[in-house]
Amino acid sequence: VEDELARGVAAGVRQYVLLGAGLDTFAYRNPYADSQLQVFEVDHAATQRWKQQLLAEAGIQTPSALTFVPLDFECDDLGGVLAQAGFRVDEPAHVSWMGVTTYLTADAVLRILRTIAGFATGTCVCFDYRVPAAMLDPVERVVDAVVGGKAAAAGEPWLSTFDPTQLQRQLLEAGFSSAGSTTPEDLNAGYFARRKDGLRLGGSLRIMCART
């Protein structure tokens, strides 16, 4: 995702939106501060208060280029909430949405993506999502079921899956000019091929990037 951000900044993007920011650290190590990249961390208000408390306890100051934006993904209007926080809807942005869609309903995911499709030309969103169990091999299905069961037991059930081809079509219908999904094989070739410990990606997660 940050590789895609780097390409966006090189092309003139000056807004970075982290949906479901959680404990993401980008804003505190921002290599594009001199380029005046504005960072918007979007998450539940309670999560943001917890993060701000941790930052205060660690003596880490909030960067001037960072804005916290509280949002309920299931019901709030992303575009309106961002605009109230100073986001420029007439300028392109890079949007990161990692580790979130699995825990939302498909309707909520698609509603938010349709909102992003209305952002200025040059905007890019990268997000991860789960594919249906039917697309996994037998071993991956077992692992998926076990991990999913543990997530549900912890009070965070998995609520949505998407077929990559259908999702790509939905993104194009929503107004994106292009959309493409990476496979575990793509990511392994790009990021894990030189590892000597055998670590590789697999399972049900994919990453989709779409552009306006």
Short mmCIF file of C-alpha atoms in Angstrom, two decimals:
data_model
loop_
_atom_site.label_atom_id
_atom_site.label_comp_id
_atom_site.label_asym_id
_atom_site.label_seq_id
_atom_site.Cartn_x
_atom_site.Cartn_y
_atom_site.Cartn_z
CA VAL A 1 0.00 0.00 0.00
CA GLU A 2 2.79 2.42 0.83
CA ASP A 3 4.49 1.57 -2.48
CA GLU A 4 1.30 2.71 -4.20
CA LEU A 5 1.30 5.83 -2.01
CA ALA A 6 4.86 6.61 -3.11
CA ARG A 7 3.75 6.49 -6.73
CA GLY A 8 0.82 8.74 -5.92
CA VAL A 9 2.98 11.32 -4.14
CA ALA A 10 5.34 11.36 -7.11
CA ALA A 11 2.31 12.14 -9.29
CA GLY A 12 1.23 15.01 -7.05
CA VAL A 13 -1.10 13.41 -4.50
CA ARG A 14 -1.01 15.32 -1.20
CA GLN A 15 -3.75 13.59 0.82
CA TYR A 16 -3.45 10.17 2.47
CA VAL A 17 -6.53 8.64 4.09
CA LEU A 18 -6.10 5.66 6.42
CA LEU A 19 -9.46 3.96 6.88
CA GLY A 20 -9.48 1.87 10.03
CA ALA A 21 -6.13 3.35 11.00
CA GLY A 22 -5.93 1.58 14.35
CA LEU A 23 -2.34 1.68 15.56
CA ASP A 24 -0.88 2.42 12.12
CA THR A 25 2.38 4.35 12.45
CA PHE A 26 2.69 6.08 9.06
CA ALA A 27 1.85 9.58 10.28
CA TYR A 28 4.68 9.39 12.84
CA ARG A 29 7.32 8.36 10.29
CA ASN A 30 5.94 10.26 7.31
CA PRO A 31 8.74 10.49 4.70
CA TYR A 32 6.72 13.00 2.65
CA ALA A 33 6.30 15.69 5.29
CA ASP A 34 8.34 18.10 3.19
CA SER A 35 5.90 17.49 0.33
CA GLN A 36 3.07 18.65 2.63
CA LEU A 37 1.29 15.30 2.56
CA GLN A 38 -1.78 15.57 4.78
CA VAL A 39 -2.75 12.41 6.68
CA PHE A 40 -6.30 11.61 7.80
CA GLU A 41 -6.67 8.73 10.27
CA VAL A 42 -10.25 7.46 10.12
CA ASP A 43 -11.53 5.05 12.78
CA HIS A 44 -14.06 4.56 15.56
CA ALA A 45 -13.91 7.33 18.14
CA ALA A 46 -13.16 4.90 20.97
CA THR A 47 -10.23 3.40 19.08
CA GLN A 48 -8.84 6.85 18.41
CA ARG A 49 -9.11 7.85 22.05
CA TRP A 50 -7.22 4.70 23.03
CA LYS A 51 -4.50 5.43 20.47
CA GLN A 52 -4.17 9.03 21.57
CA GLN A 53 -3.82 7.86 25.17
CA LEU A 54 -1.04 5.46 24.18
CA LEU A 55 0.73 8.21 22.22
CA ALA A 56 0.52 10.57 25.19
CA GLU A 57 1.88 7.91 27.55
CA ALA A 58 4.77 7.29 25.17
CA GLY A 59 5.50 11.01 24.81
CA ILE A 60 4.80 10.99 21.06
CA GLN A 61 3.34 14.24 19.77
CA THR A 62 0.62 14.33 17.12
CA PRO A 63 2.18 15.59 13.85
CA SER A 64 0.76 18.85 12.54
CA ALA A 65 -0.07 17.16 9.22
CA LEU A 66 -2.30 14.55 10.93
CA THR A 67 -6.04 14.81 11.49
CA PHE A 68 -8.06 12.26 13.47
CA VAL A 69 -11.46 11.60 11.87
CA PRO A 70 -13.98 9.57 13.94
CA LEU A 71 -16.33 7.41 11.85
CA ASP A 72 -18.70 4.46 12.11
CA PHE A 73 -18.11 2.53 8.87
CA GLU A 74 -21.51 0.86 8.91
CA CYS A 75 -23.60 4.03 8.98
CA ASP A 76 -21.64 7.31 8.66
CA ASP A 77 -21.09 9.22 5.40
CA LEU A 78 -17.35 8.99 4.68
CA GLY A 79 -17.28 11.87 2.21
CA GLY A 80 -19.14 14.25 4.49
CA VAL A 81 -17.14 13.37 7.59
CA LEU A 82 -13.84 13.77 5.72
CA ALA A 83 -14.90 17.11 4.24
CA GLN A 84 -15.74 18.43 7.71
CA ALA A 85 -12.23 17.42 8.80
CA GLY A 86 -10.57 19.45 6.06
CA PHE A 87 -10.28 16.84 3.31
CA ARG A 88 -10.30 18.39 -0.17
CA VAL A 89 -12.80 16.47 -2.28
CA ASP A 90 -11.60 18.34 -5.37
CA GLU A 91 -8.04 17.03 -5.00
CA PRO A 92 -6.84 13.43 -5.46
CA ALA A 93 -6.00 11.21 -2.52
CA HIS A 94 -4.46 7.87 -1.72
CA VAL A 95 -6.72 5.71 0.45
CA SER A 96 -5.52 2.74 2.50
CA TRP A 97 -8.17 0.36 3.86
CA MET A 98 -6.41 -2.62 5.37
CA GLY A 99 -7.71 -5.17 7.86
CA VAL A 100 -11.24 -3.79 7.93
CA THR A 101 -13.55 -5.01 5.15
CA THR A 102 -13.72 -8.57 6.51
CA TYR A 103 -15.50 -7.26 9.61
CA LEU A 104 -18.07 -5.19 7.70
CA THR A 105 -21.12 -6.20 5.74
CA ALA A 106 -20.73 -6.33 1.97
CA ASP A 107 -23.26 -3.50 1.63
CA ALA A 108 -21.20 -1.23 3.88
CA VAL A 109 -17.99 -2.05 2.00
CA LEU A 110 -19.51 -1.30 -1.39
CA ARG A 111 -21.16 1.90 -0.11
CA ILE A 112 -17.82 3.26 1.07
CA LEU A 113 -16.10 2.24 -2.16
CA ARG A 114 -18.78 4.06 -4.17
CA THR A 115 -18.04 7.15 -2.09
CA ILE A 116 -14.32 6.89 -2.85
CA ALA A 117 -15.13 6.44 -6.55
CA GLY A 118 -16.56 9.96 -6.41
CA PHE A 119 -13.28 11.48 -5.20
CA ALA A 120 -11.16 13.56 -7.58
CA THR A 121 -9.52 12.00 -10.62
CA GLY A 122 -6.16 10.52 -9.67
CA THR A 123 -7.40 9.01 -6.41
CA CYS A 124 -6.29 5.45 -5.59
CA VAL A 125 -7.73 3.10 -2.97
CA CYS A 126 -5.99 -0.10 -1.85
CA PHE A 127 -7.83 -2.51 0.42
CA ASP A 128 -7.71 -6.12 1.47
CA TYR A 129 -10.66 -8.50 1.39
CA ARG A 130 -11.44 -12.18 1.81
CA VAL A 131 -12.43 -14.50 -1.02
CA PRO A 132 -15.10 -17.20 -0.59
CA ALA A 133 -13.99 -20.51 0.92
CA ALA A 134 -14.89 -22.24 -2.35
CA MET A 135 -11.87 -20.53 -3.96
CA LEU A 136 -9.41 -22.01 -1.43
CA ASP A 137 -7.64 -25.33 -1.47
CA PRO A 138 -8.59 -27.91 1.21
CA VAL A 139 -5.81 -26.95 3.62
CA GLU A 140 -6.56 -23.23 3.28
CA ARG A 141 -10.24 -23.91 3.93
CA VAL A 142 -9.44 -25.63 7.21
CA VAL A 143 -7.12 -22.84 8.33
CA ASP A 144 -9.68 -20.24 7.27
CA ALA A 145 -12.42 -21.94 9.27
CA VAL A 146 -10.27 -22.22 12.40
CA VAL A 147 -9.10 -18.60 12.30
CA GLY A 148 -12.59 -17.37 11.46
CA GLY A 149 -13.99 -19.30 14.41
CA LYS A 150 -11.47 -17.71 16.74
CA ALA A 151 -12.34 -14.25 15.43
CA ALA A 152 -16.03 -14.88 16.03
CA ALA A 153 -15.37 -16.19 19.53
CA ALA A 154 -13.46 -12.97 20.26
CA GLY A 155 -16.49 -10.93 19.25
CA GLU A 156 -15.23 -9.92 15.79
CA PRO A 157 -16.97 -12.24 13.30
CA TRP A 158 -16.09 -12.19 9.62
CA LEU A 159 -19.05 -10.71 7.74
CA SER A 160 -18.11 -10.47 4.08
CA THR A 161 -16.29 -12.17 1.22
CA PHE A 162 -15.91 -11.10 -2.40
CA ASP A 163 -15.18 -12.88 -5.65
CA PRO A 164 -12.27 -10.92 -7.24
CA THR A 165 -13.78 -10.84 -10.74
CA GLN A 166 -17.20 -9.74 -9.52
CA LEU A 167 -15.66 -7.16 -7.19
CA GLN A 168 -13.59 -5.71 -10.01
CA ARG A 169 -16.75 -5.36 -12.10
CA GLN A 170 -18.58 -3.67 -9.22
CA LEU A 171 -15.74 -1.18 -8.80
CA LEU A 172 -15.78 -0.27 -12.49
CA GLU A 173 -19.57 0.10 -12.38
CA ALA A 174 -19.17 2.37 -9.34
CA GLY A 175 -17.06 4.77 -11.40
CA PHE A 176 -13.45 3.72 -10.96
CA SER A 177 -11.45 3.87 -14.18
CA SER A 178 -9.39 0.77 -13.33
CA ALA A 179 -9.24 -1.94 -10.69
CA GLY A 180 -6.93 -4.89 -10.19
CA SER A 181 -6.48 -7.53 -7.51
CA THR A 182 -3.20 -9.06 -6.36
CA THR A 183 -2.91 -12.74 -5.51
CA PRO A 184 -0.72 -14.26 -2.78
CA GLU A 185 1.58 -15.35 -5.60
CA ASP A 186 1.96 -11.74 -6.77
CA LEU A 187 2.80 -10.56 -3.26
CA ASN A 188 5.18 -13.44 -2.60
CA ALA A 189 7.07 -12.67 -5.81
CA GLY A 190 7.27 -8.97 -5.01
CA TYR A 191 7.99 -9.03 -1.28
CA PHE A 192 8.94 -12.49 -0.03
CA ALA A 193 10.98 -14.11 -2.82
CA ARG A 194 14.34 -13.28 -1.19
CA ARG A 195 13.42 -14.43 2.30
CA LYS A 196 15.47 -17.36 3.54
CA ASP A 197 13.05 -18.51 6.27
CA GLY A 198 10.39 -19.80 3.89
CA LEU A 199 7.75 -17.29 5.00
CA ARG A 200 5.05 -16.94 2.35
CA LEU A 201 1.55 -15.52 2.07
CA GLY A 202 -1.47 -17.66 1.38
CA GLY A 203 -5.06 -18.14 2.42
CA SER A 204 -8.16 -16.12 1.74
CA LEU A 205 -6.89 -12.52 1.72
CA ARG A 206 -6.37 -10.52 -1.45
CA ILE A 207 -5.48 -6.86 -2.08
CA MET A 208 -7.40 -4.76 -4.58
CA CYS A 209 -6.28 -1.36 -5.90
CA ALA A 210 -8.70 0.83 -7.81
CA ARG A 211 -8.20 4.26 -9.39
CA THR A 212 -10.52 7.08 -10.38
#
